[in-house]
Each structure stands twice: as C-alpha cells, then as structure tokens.
Amino acid sequence: MSEQYHIPNISRESVLKYLGYMGQSITAELESCLDEQAQKCCEIAVPRGVTRLFTLVSNNGNRVALKDCDLVFESKSIAQHVKGAKSVGLLAVTLGAGIDRELKQLGYTSPLNQIVFDACATVLAEEAANAAEASLVAQGAAQSLFPNWRFSPGYGDFDITVQQRFLQVLDAPRSIGLTASVSSLLIPTKSVTALLGFFETPQPTRVSLCSECGCYDYCTIRKTGRTCRG
C-alpha cells in the first residue's frame, strides 16, 4: 500500500553526523544555515512510500523466491537475512523530485547551503524509511509475525541491479513516482528501498528499548500495549 508520511522535524544531531561533526564548535552562521535548510527541506519534501508483505516460498542456497511475485533474490546476504522467515516485507520511499531540483539550484548559488540541505534530505529520507518500516511491521504483527531489520540493495552481495524489478513489484513508479536509472540509481535520488524478514518468533534486536528504535515515532503497535518483539 502507498502512504504519505508526516515527519514533523529533522534531527540536527543526525544532520551533523552526516556532515562529519565530531564535537567542533558550531558558528552562528552554521547554526542559522542548519535551521534554514532543515526548514526548507521539510517544506519542499513530499515523503511517500509503498510497502507490501510477501509469503516466502523458497530459500535454497543463495536464491530467495516470494509467492505471487516473480522477483527472485540471488544473494547470500539476503538468504541469510531471511533464513527461517515466513514472509518478506518490501518497502520503497522517496522525498519527491522537488528535493533534487533544489539541490541542483543550490549547486549554482550556494555550495554551503547545498551541502547542508543534502544532509538534511538524507536524514529525512531515512525517517521516511522508518515510517514505511513501521507500516510493514504493523502488517506483520497483524499476522503474528516478528521483524528483523531492513536490508537495502547495494549492501553485502545484494546486487543493486535488482532496483528496477524491486520497484516494479511494488508499483512504485506509478504510486509514488519512484524509478531507477539504467545504472540502477534511484530517481528521485533521495529515496530508499529495503526489505525485512518476518518470523514466527521474536528476533534479536539492535535496541533494548522501544524509545531507542528509529520507528518509535511512527509505531502503531505500542499504542495497543504490545511491542513488535513479543
């Protein structure tokens, strides 16, 4: 299903991380630039995503196949990531073409603003991915399934050339305007694709508290008094 996400703000801490901040003092000029570009990014971006949960029908060797889907993953990394899973969730998100247009314009007018705006957009795209992941996790919970974490094309041996078929299976070009170039780069550029495994038993987690989870602000499960970890 496709959705538009409401992301109220951009974490300055995360933006500084992408800018390589390591405790240096921040000038008043940079403070102002961070605030202005974060606000502009939120105003221009249209965070949208599409998600879908597929039954896993085979995981033999390095080949992962899904039910009602002709997308096959030939990847040792993915085979290991979804080993023992009952289903696999796919997600794709984008901030829209307006972000790319603004980045191009800033390249002509202000390199500093472009660098900061780019970092803000990267953080916002990750937040959109968190929102989409939360949606997938809720879909899995409705089937009493538990997630691991998202894994994107380009990581490990998960070949980035899968992007076009990945997007087609999700109907992303039509539903959210997200496509891939012949070299498998996502268009618009501030976009994310990923998959998660869904299991019958709770999986190891990288966080110990719900409040530490990137999906916390978008989670609907905890509002019922439960968690996605059982």
Coordinates of C-alpha atoms in Angstrom, one line a residue:
M1 CA 0.0 0.0 0.0
S2 CA 1.2 3.6 -0.7
E3 CA 1.2 6.3 2.0
Q4 CA 2.3 9.8 2.6
Y5 CA 4.2 10.3 5.8
H6 CA 4.1 13.2 8.2
I7 CA 7.7 13.9 9.5
P8 CA 7.5 16.9 11.8
N9 CA 11.2 17.8 12.1
I10 CA 14.7 16.8 11.1
S11 CA 17.2 15.8 13.8
R12 CA 20.0 18.3 14.0
E13 CA 22.2 15.7 15.6
S14 CA 21.7 13.3 12.7
V15 CA 22.4 16.1 10.1
L16 CA 25.6 17.0 11.9
K17 CA 26.6 13.3 11.8
Y18 CA 26.3 13.3 8.0
L19 CA 28.3 16.5 7.9
G20 CA 31.2 14.8 9.8
Y21 CA 30.7 16.7 13.0
M22 CA 33.0 15.4 15.8
G23 CA 32.4 17.9 18.6
Q24 CA 33.8 21.0 16.9
S25 CA 32.3 24.4 17.8
I26 CA 29.4 25.5 15.6
T27 CA 29.5 29.1 14.3
A28 CA 26.4 31.3 14.4
E29 CA 26.5 31.1 10.6
L30 CA 26.3 27.4 10.6
E31 CA 23.6 27.4 13.2
S32 CA 21.5 29.6 11.0
C33 CA 22.2 27.6 7.9
L34 CA 21.2 24.3 9.7
D35 CA 17.9 25.7 10.8
E36 CA 17.1 27.4 7.4
Q37 CA 17.9 24.3 5.3
A38 CA 16.1 21.9 7.6
Q39 CA 13.0 24.0 7.4
K40 CA 13.3 24.4 3.6
C41 CA 13.8 20.6 3.3
C42 CA 10.6 19.9 5.3
E43 CA 8.7 22.4 3.2
I44 CA 9.8 21.0 -0.2
A45 CA 9.8 17.3 0.5
V46 CA 6.8 15.1 0.0
P47 CA 7.7 11.9 1.8
R48 CA 5.8 9.0 0.3
G49 CA 6.2 5.3 0.4
V50 CA 4.8 1.9 -0.7
T51 CA 5.0 -1.3 1.3
R52 CA 4.0 -4.9 0.7
L53 CA 4.3 -8.2 2.6
F54 CA 5.0 -11.4 0.6
T55 CA 5.0 -15.0 1.7
L56 CA 8.4 -16.6 1.4
V57 CA 8.1 -19.8 -0.7
S58 CA 11.7 -20.9 -1.0
N59 CA 15.2 -20.1 0.3
N60 CA 17.5 -22.5 -1.3
G61 CA 21.2 -21.8 -1.3
N62 CA 21.5 -18.2 -2.3
R63 CA 18.1 -18.0 -4.0
V64 CA 15.1 -16.4 -2.3
A65 CA 11.7 -16.6 -4.0
L66 CA 8.4 -15.0 -2.9
K67 CA 4.8 -16.0 -3.5
D68 CA 2.7 -14.1 -6.1
C69 CA 5.9 -12.3 -7.2
D70 CA 8.4 -13.0 -10.0
L71 CA 11.1 -11.1 -8.1
V72 CA 13.9 -13.5 -7.1
F73 CA 16.8 -12.5 -5.0
E74 CA 20.1 -14.2 -5.8
S75 CA 22.1 -13.2 -2.7
K76 CA 23.9 -15.0 0.1
S77 CA 23.3 -11.9 2.3
I78 CA 19.6 -11.9 1.7
A79 CA 19.3 -15.7 2.0
Q80 CA 20.9 -15.4 5.5
H81 CA 18.9 -12.3 6.4
V82 CA 15.6 -14.1 5.8
K83 CA 16.6 -17.6 6.9
G84 CA 13.7 -19.2 8.7
A85 CA 11.3 -16.3 7.8
K86 CA 7.7 -16.9 6.9
S87 CA 7.3 -13.6 4.9
V88 CA 9.4 -10.9 3.5
G89 CA 8.4 -7.2 3.5
L90 CA 9.4 -4.8 0.8
L91 CA 9.4 -1.0 1.1
A92 CA 10.3 1.9 -1.1
V93 CA 10.2 5.6 -0.1
T94 CA 11.0 8.9 -1.8
L95 CA 11.0 12.6 -0.9
G96 CA 10.0 13.6 -4.4
A97 CA 11.6 15.4 -7.3
G98 CA 11.4 18.8 -5.6
I99 CA 14.4 17.9 -3.4
D100 CA 16.6 17.1 -6.5
R101 CA 15.6 20.4 -8.1
E102 CA 16.5 22.4 -5.0
L103 CA 19.9 20.6 -4.7
K104 CA 20.7 21.4 -8.3
Q105 CA 19.7 25.1 -7.8
L106 CA 21.8 25.4 -4.6
G107 CA 24.8 24.0 -6.5
Y108 CA 24.7 27.2 -8.6
T109 CA 24.0 29.6 -5.8
S110 CA 25.5 28.4 -2.5
P111 CA 27.7 25.3 -2.1
L112 CA 27.5 25.5 1.7
N113 CA 23.7 25.5 1.6
Q114 CA 23.7 22.7 -0.8
I115 CA 25.9 20.5 1.4
V116 CA 23.7 21.2 4.5
F117 CA 20.5 20.8 2.5
D118 CA 21.7 17.5 1.1
A119 CA 22.5 16.2 4.7
C120 CA 19.0 17.3 5.8
A121 CA 17.4 15.5 2.9
T122 CA 19.4 12.3 3.6
V123 CA 18.1 12.3 7.2
L124 CA 14.6 13.0 6.1
A125 CA 14.7 10.1 3.6
E126 CA 15.9 7.8 6.5
E127 CA 13.0 9.0 8.5
A128 CA 10.6 8.2 5.7
A129 CA 12.1 4.7 5.6
N130 CA 11.5 4.4 9.3
A131 CA 7.9 5.3 8.8
A132 CA 7.5 2.7 6.0
E133 CA 9.2 0.1 8.1
A134 CA 6.7 0.8 11.0
S135 CA 3.9 0.3 8.5
L136 CA 5.3 -3.0 7.4
V137 CA 5.9 -4.1 11.0
A138 CA 2.2 -3.4 11.8
Q139 CA 1.2 -5.5 8.8
G140 CA 3.4 -8.3 10.1
A141 CA 2.0 -8.0 13.6
A142 CA -1.5 -8.5 12.2
Q143 CA -0.3 -11.9 11.1
S144 CA 1.5 -12.6 14.4
L145 CA 4.9 -12.2 12.7
F146 CA 8.0 -10.6 14.1
P147 CA 10.5 -8.5 12.1
N148 CA 14.3 -8.3 12.0
W149 CA 15.7 -5.1 10.4
R150 CA 15.8 -3.6 6.9
F151 CA 18.4 -4.5 4.4
S152 CA 18.9 -2.4 1.2
P153 CA 20.2 -3.2 -2.3
G154 CA 23.9 -2.5 -2.5
Y155 CA 24.7 -3.9 0.9
G156 CA 26.7 -7.1 1.1
D157 CA 26.2 -9.1 -2.1
F158 CA 22.6 -7.8 -2.5
D159 CA 23.1 -6.6 -6.1
I160 CA 21.9 -3.0 -6.7
T161 CA 20.7 -4.1 -10.2
V162 CA 17.6 -5.5 -8.5
Q163 CA 16.3 -2.0 -8.1
Q164 CA 14.1 -1.8 -11.3
R165 CA 12.3 -5.1 -10.7
F166 CA 12.0 -4.3 -7.0
L167 CA 10.2 -1.0 -7.8
Q168 CA 8.0 -2.6 -10.4
V169 CA 6.8 -5.3 -8.0
L170 CA 5.8 -2.5 -5.6
D171 CA 4.2 -0.5 -8.4
A172 CA 6.4 2.4 -7.1
P173 CA 6.8 4.2 -10.4
R174 CA 3.0 4.7 -10.7
S175 CA 2.1 5.0 -7.0
I176 CA 4.9 7.3 -5.7
G177 CA 6.8 8.4 -8.8
L178 CA 10.0 6.4 -7.9
T179 CA 12.0 4.8 -10.7
A180 CA 15.6 3.6 -11.3
S181 CA 18.0 4.5 -14.0
V182 CA 19.7 2.0 -16.3
S183 CA 22.6 2.1 -13.8
S184 CA 20.2 1.3 -11.0
L185 CA 20.4 4.7 -9.3
L186 CA 17.1 5.7 -7.7
I187 CA 15.2 8.7 -9.2
P188 CA 14.5 10.9 -7.3
T189 CA 17.8 10.5 -5.6
K190 CA 16.6 11.0 -2.0
S191 CA 14.9 7.6 -1.9
V192 CA 15.3 4.3 -0.1
T193 CA 14.4 0.7 -0.9
A194 CA 14.8 -2.2 1.5
L195 CA 13.4 -5.5 2.7
L196 CA 12.8 -7.1 6.1
G197 CA 12.3 -10.7 7.2
F198 CA 9.2 -11.7 9.2
F199 CA 9.3 -14.6 11.6
E200 CA 7.0 -16.7 13.8
T201 CA 9.3 -16.0 16.8
P202 CA 10.8 -12.7 18.1
Q203 CA 14.2 -11.9 16.6
P204 CA 17.4 -10.4 18.1
T205 CA 17.2 -6.6 18.1
R206 CA 19.9 -3.8 18.0
V207 CA 18.0 -1.7 20.5
S208 CA 16.9 -2.6 24.1
L209 CA 14.1 -0.1 24.5
C210 CA 11.2 1.0 22.2
S211 CA 12.3 4.6 22.6
E212 CA 15.6 3.8 21.0
C213 CA 14.0 2.4 17.9
G214 CA 14.1 4.5 14.7
C215 CA 10.4 3.6 14.1
Y216 CA 9.3 4.8 17.5
D217 CA 7.5 8.0 16.3
Y218 CA 5.6 6.1 13.6
C219 CA 4.8 2.8 15.5
T220 CA 1.1 1.9 15.9
I221 CA 1.8 -1.4 17.8
R222 CA 3.0 0.1 21.1
K223 CA -0.3 2.1 21.3
T224 CA -2.1 -1.2 21.8
G225 CA 0.2 -2.0 24.8
R226 CA 2.3 -4.6 22.8
T227 CA 5.6 -4.4 21.0
C228 CA 6.9 -5.9 17.8
R229 CA 9.3 -8.0 19.9
G230 CA 6.6 -10.1 21.6

